[in-house]
Short mmCIF file of C-alpha atoms and ligand atoms in Angstrom, two decimals:
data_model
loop_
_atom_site.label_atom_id
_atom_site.label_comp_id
_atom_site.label_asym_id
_atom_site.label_seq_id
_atom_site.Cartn_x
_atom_site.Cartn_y
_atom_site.Cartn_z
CA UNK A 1 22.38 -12.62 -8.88
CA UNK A 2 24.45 -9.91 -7.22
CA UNK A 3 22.81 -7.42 -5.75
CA UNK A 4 24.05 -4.75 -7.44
CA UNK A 5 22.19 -6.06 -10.85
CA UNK A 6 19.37 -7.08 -8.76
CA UNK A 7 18.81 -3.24 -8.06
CA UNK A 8 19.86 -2.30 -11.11
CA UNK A 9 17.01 -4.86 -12.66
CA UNK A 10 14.59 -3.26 -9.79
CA UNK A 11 14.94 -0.04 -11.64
CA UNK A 12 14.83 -0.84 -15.16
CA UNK A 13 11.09 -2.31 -14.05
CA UNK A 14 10.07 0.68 -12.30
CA UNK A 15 10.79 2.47 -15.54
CA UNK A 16 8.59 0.24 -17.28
CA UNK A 17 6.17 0.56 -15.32
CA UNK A 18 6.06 3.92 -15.15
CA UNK A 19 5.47 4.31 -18.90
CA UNK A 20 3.24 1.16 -18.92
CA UNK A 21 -0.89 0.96 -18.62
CA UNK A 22 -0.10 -0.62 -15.33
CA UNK A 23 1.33 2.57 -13.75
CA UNK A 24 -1.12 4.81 -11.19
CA UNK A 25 1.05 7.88 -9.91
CA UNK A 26 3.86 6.50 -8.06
CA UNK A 27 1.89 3.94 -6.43
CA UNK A 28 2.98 0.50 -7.09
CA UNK A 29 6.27 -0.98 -5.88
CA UNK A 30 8.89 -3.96 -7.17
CA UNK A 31 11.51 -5.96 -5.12
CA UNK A 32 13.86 -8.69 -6.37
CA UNK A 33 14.84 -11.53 -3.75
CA UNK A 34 18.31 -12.77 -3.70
CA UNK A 35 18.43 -16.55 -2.59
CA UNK A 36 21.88 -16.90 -1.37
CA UNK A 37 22.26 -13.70 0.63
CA UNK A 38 18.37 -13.48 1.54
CA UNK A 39 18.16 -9.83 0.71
CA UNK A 40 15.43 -8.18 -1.05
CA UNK A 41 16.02 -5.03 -3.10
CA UNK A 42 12.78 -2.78 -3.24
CA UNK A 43 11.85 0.48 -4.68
CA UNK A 44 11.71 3.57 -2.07
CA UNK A 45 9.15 4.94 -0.86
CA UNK A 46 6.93 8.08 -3.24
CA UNK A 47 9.98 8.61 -5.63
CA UNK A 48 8.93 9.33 -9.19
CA UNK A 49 10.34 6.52 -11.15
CA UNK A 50 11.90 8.73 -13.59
CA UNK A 51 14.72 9.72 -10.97
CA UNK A 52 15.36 6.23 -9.64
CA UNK A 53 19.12 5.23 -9.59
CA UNK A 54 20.09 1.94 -8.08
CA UNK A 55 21.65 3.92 -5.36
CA UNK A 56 18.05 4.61 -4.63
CA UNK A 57 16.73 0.40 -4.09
CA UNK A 58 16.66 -0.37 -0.61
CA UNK A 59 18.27 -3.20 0.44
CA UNK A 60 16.33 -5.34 3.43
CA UNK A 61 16.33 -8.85 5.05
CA UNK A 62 13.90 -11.25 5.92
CA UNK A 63 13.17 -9.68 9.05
CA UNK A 64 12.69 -6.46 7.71
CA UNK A 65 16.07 -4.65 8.90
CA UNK A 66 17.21 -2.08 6.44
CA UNK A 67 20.92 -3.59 5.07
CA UNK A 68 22.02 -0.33 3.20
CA UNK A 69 20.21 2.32 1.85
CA UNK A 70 19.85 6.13 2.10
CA UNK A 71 16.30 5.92 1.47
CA UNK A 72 12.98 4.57 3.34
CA UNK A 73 11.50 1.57 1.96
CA UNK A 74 8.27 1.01 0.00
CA UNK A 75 5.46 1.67 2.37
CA UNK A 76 4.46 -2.21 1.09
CA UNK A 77 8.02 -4.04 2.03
CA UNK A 78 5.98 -6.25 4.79
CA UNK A 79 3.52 -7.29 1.97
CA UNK A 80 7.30 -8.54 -0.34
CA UNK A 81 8.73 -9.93 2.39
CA UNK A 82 6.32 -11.93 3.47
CA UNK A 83 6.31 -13.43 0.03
CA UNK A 84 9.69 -14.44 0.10
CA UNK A 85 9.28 -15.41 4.32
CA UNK A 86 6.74 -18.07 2.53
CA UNK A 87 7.57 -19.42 -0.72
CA UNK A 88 11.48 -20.13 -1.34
CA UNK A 89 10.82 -20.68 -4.63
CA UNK A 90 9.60 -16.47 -5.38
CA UNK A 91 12.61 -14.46 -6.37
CA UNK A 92 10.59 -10.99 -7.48
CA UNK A 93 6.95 -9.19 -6.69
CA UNK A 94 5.43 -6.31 -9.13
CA UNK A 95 2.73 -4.97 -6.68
CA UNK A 96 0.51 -2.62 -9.02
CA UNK A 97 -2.82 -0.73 -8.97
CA UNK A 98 -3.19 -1.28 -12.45
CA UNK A 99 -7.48 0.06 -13.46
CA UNK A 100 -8.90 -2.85 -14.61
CA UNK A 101 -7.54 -5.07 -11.90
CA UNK A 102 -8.17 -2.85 -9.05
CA UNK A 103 -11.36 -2.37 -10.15
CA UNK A 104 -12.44 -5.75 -9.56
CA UNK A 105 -10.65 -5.33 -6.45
CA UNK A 106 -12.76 -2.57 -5.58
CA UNK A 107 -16.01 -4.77 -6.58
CA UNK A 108 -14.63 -7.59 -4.01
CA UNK A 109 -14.55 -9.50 -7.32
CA UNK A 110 -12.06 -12.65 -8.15
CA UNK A 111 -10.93 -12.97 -11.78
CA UNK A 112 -12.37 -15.87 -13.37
CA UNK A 113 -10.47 -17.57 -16.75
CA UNK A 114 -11.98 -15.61 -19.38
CA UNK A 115 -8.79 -15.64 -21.08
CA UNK A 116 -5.99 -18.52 -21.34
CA UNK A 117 -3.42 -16.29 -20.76
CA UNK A 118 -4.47 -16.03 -16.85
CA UNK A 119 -2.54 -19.45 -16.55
CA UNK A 120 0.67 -17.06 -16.33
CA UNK A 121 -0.43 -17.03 -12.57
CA UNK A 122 -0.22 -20.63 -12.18
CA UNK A 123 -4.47 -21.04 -11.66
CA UNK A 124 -7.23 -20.95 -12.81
CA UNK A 125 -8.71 -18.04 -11.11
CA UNK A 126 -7.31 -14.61 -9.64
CA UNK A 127 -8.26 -15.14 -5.39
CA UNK A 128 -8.96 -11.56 -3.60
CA UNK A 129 -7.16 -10.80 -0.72
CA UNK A 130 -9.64 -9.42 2.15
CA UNK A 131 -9.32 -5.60 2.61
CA UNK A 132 -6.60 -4.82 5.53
CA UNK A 133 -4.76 -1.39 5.86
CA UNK A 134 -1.77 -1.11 3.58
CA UNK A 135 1.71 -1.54 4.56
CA UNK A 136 0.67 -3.62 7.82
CA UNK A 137 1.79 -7.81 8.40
CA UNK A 138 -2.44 -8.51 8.45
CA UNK A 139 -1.99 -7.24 4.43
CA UNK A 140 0.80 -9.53 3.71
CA UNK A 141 -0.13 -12.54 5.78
CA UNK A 142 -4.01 -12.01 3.58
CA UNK A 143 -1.67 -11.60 0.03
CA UNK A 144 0.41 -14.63 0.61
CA UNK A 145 -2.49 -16.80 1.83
CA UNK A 146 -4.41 -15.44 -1.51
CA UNK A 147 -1.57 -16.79 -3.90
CA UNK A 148 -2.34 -20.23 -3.32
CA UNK A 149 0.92 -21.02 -4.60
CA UNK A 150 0.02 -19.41 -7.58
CA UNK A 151 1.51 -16.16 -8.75
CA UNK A 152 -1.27 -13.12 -8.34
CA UNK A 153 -3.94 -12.48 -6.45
CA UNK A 154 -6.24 -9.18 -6.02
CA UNK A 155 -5.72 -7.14 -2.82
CA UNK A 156 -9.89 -5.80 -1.68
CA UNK A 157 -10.44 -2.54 -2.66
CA UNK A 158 -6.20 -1.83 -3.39
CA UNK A 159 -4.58 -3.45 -5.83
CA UNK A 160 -2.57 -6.27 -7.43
CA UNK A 161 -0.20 -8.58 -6.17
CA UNK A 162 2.19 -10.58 -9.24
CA UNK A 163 5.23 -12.77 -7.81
CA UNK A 164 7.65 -14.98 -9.65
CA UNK A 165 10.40 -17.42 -10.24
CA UNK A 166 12.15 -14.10 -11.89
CA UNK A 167 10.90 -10.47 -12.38
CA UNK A 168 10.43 -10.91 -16.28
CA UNK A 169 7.77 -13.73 -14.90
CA UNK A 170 6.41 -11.27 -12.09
CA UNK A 171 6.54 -8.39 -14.30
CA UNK A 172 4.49 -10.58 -17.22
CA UNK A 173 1.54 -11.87 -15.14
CA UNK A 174 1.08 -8.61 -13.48
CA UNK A 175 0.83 -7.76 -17.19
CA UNK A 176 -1.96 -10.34 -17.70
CA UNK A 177 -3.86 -10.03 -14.90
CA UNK A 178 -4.62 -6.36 -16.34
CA UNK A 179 -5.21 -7.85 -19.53
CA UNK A 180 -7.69 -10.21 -18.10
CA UNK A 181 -9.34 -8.03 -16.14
CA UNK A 182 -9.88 -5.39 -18.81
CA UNK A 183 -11.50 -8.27 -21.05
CA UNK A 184 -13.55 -9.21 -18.23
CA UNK A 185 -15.22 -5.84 -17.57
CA UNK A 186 -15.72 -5.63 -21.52
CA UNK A 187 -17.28 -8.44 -21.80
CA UNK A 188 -19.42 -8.12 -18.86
CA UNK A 189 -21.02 -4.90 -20.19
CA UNK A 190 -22.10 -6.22 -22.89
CA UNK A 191 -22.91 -10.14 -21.99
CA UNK A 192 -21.70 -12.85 -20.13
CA UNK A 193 -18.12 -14.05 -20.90
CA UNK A 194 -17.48 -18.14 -21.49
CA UNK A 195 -14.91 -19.11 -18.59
CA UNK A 196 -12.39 -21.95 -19.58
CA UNK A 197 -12.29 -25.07 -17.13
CA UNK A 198 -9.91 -25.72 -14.57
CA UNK A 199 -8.75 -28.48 -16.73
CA UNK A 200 -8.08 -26.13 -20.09
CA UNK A 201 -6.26 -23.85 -17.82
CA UNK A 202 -3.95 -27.14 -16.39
CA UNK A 203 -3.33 -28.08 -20.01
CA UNK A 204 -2.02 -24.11 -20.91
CA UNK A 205 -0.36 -24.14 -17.90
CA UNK A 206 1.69 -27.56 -18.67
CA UNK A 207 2.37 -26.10 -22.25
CA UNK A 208 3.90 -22.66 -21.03
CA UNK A 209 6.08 -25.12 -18.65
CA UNK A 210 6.91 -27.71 -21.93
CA UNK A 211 8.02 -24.49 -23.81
CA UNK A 212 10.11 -22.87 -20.91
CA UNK A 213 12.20 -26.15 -20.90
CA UNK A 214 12.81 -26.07 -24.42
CA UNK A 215 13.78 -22.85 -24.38
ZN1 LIG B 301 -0.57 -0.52 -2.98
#
């Protein structure tokens, strides 16, 4: 991808997000990972996401050196880049602090599979990420250790971390970890939700692979 669509993409997502349920102020922050040229493009720092250009996406590498940009980073670029410092096979992070998901995160609570759609994040279960003050390596070393390998996990009492093969996949399981969430604190106020096996989530999980190859 060149990087001038990868912050062009980085935009069109923080647009989205700001009209989405997933949107909290102007926290929240997106990055796209080029491969080749091991750049990152994030979203700046508190900018409303109405006036974001792609003159505004900061470019960064791996070791956290701004490549181009007239603008700071997102407070959160440590928590991206170690993402992509970890897992060659990530290429974009949607961090939110989307209601329903931080308030589990707030409770200290993992996301159990009350819903098949949760296999979007490649487990069974949403992990939690121990509390640790935002924007600091301790918060991205806890995040990446939280994935699993999978693609979400709850930050303690902050917020949401979605990663992906693409942004349309980061962008769609940060999507259904709110969704999840919001049917979990339903149902917990008035019962006690059924929670699908590990082994129902592996078989969704295959499927949403089968049907991404045939597509
Ligand atoms: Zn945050």
């Amino acid at each position: 991808m060149k990087l001038e669509d990868a912050r062009a993409q980085v935009v069109d997502y923080c647009h989205k997000l700001e009209r989405s349920a997933l949107a909290s102020g102007t926290s929240g922050n997106i990055s796209v990972f080029d491969g080749e040229q091991k750049l990152m493009a994030i979203s700046p720092g508190a900018m409303d996401y109405d006036c974001m250009q792609p003159e505004d996406i900061v470019l960064m590498d791996l070791d956290g050196t701004v490549v181009e940009s007239h603008r700071r980073p997102s407070s959160e670029s440590s928590m991206h880049l170690a993402c992509y410092r970890t897992r060659d096979d990530l290429r974009a992070v949607v961090h939110t602090h989307s209601p329903a998901a931080t308030t589990l995160a707030v409770l200290g609570l993992e996301l159990p599979a009350v819903h098949y759609m949760i296999a979007l994040s490649g487990r069974s279960s949403i992990a939690i990420a121990p509390y640790h003050l935002y924007g600091t390596a301790a918060l991205g070393k806890a995040a990446t250790d939280a994935l699993q390998g999978g693609y979400a996990c709850l930050l303690e009492s902050h917020g949401v971390l979605a990663a992906g093969p693409s942004l349309h996949h980061a962008w769609s399981t940060a999507q259904q970890v709110e969704f999840c969430a919001q049917l979990y604190l339903r149902a917990k106020s008035i019962g006690e939700p059924k929670i699908l096996s590990d082994a129902q989530i592996a078989e969704v999980i295959d499927q949403l692979e089968s049907h991404k190859r045939q597509s």
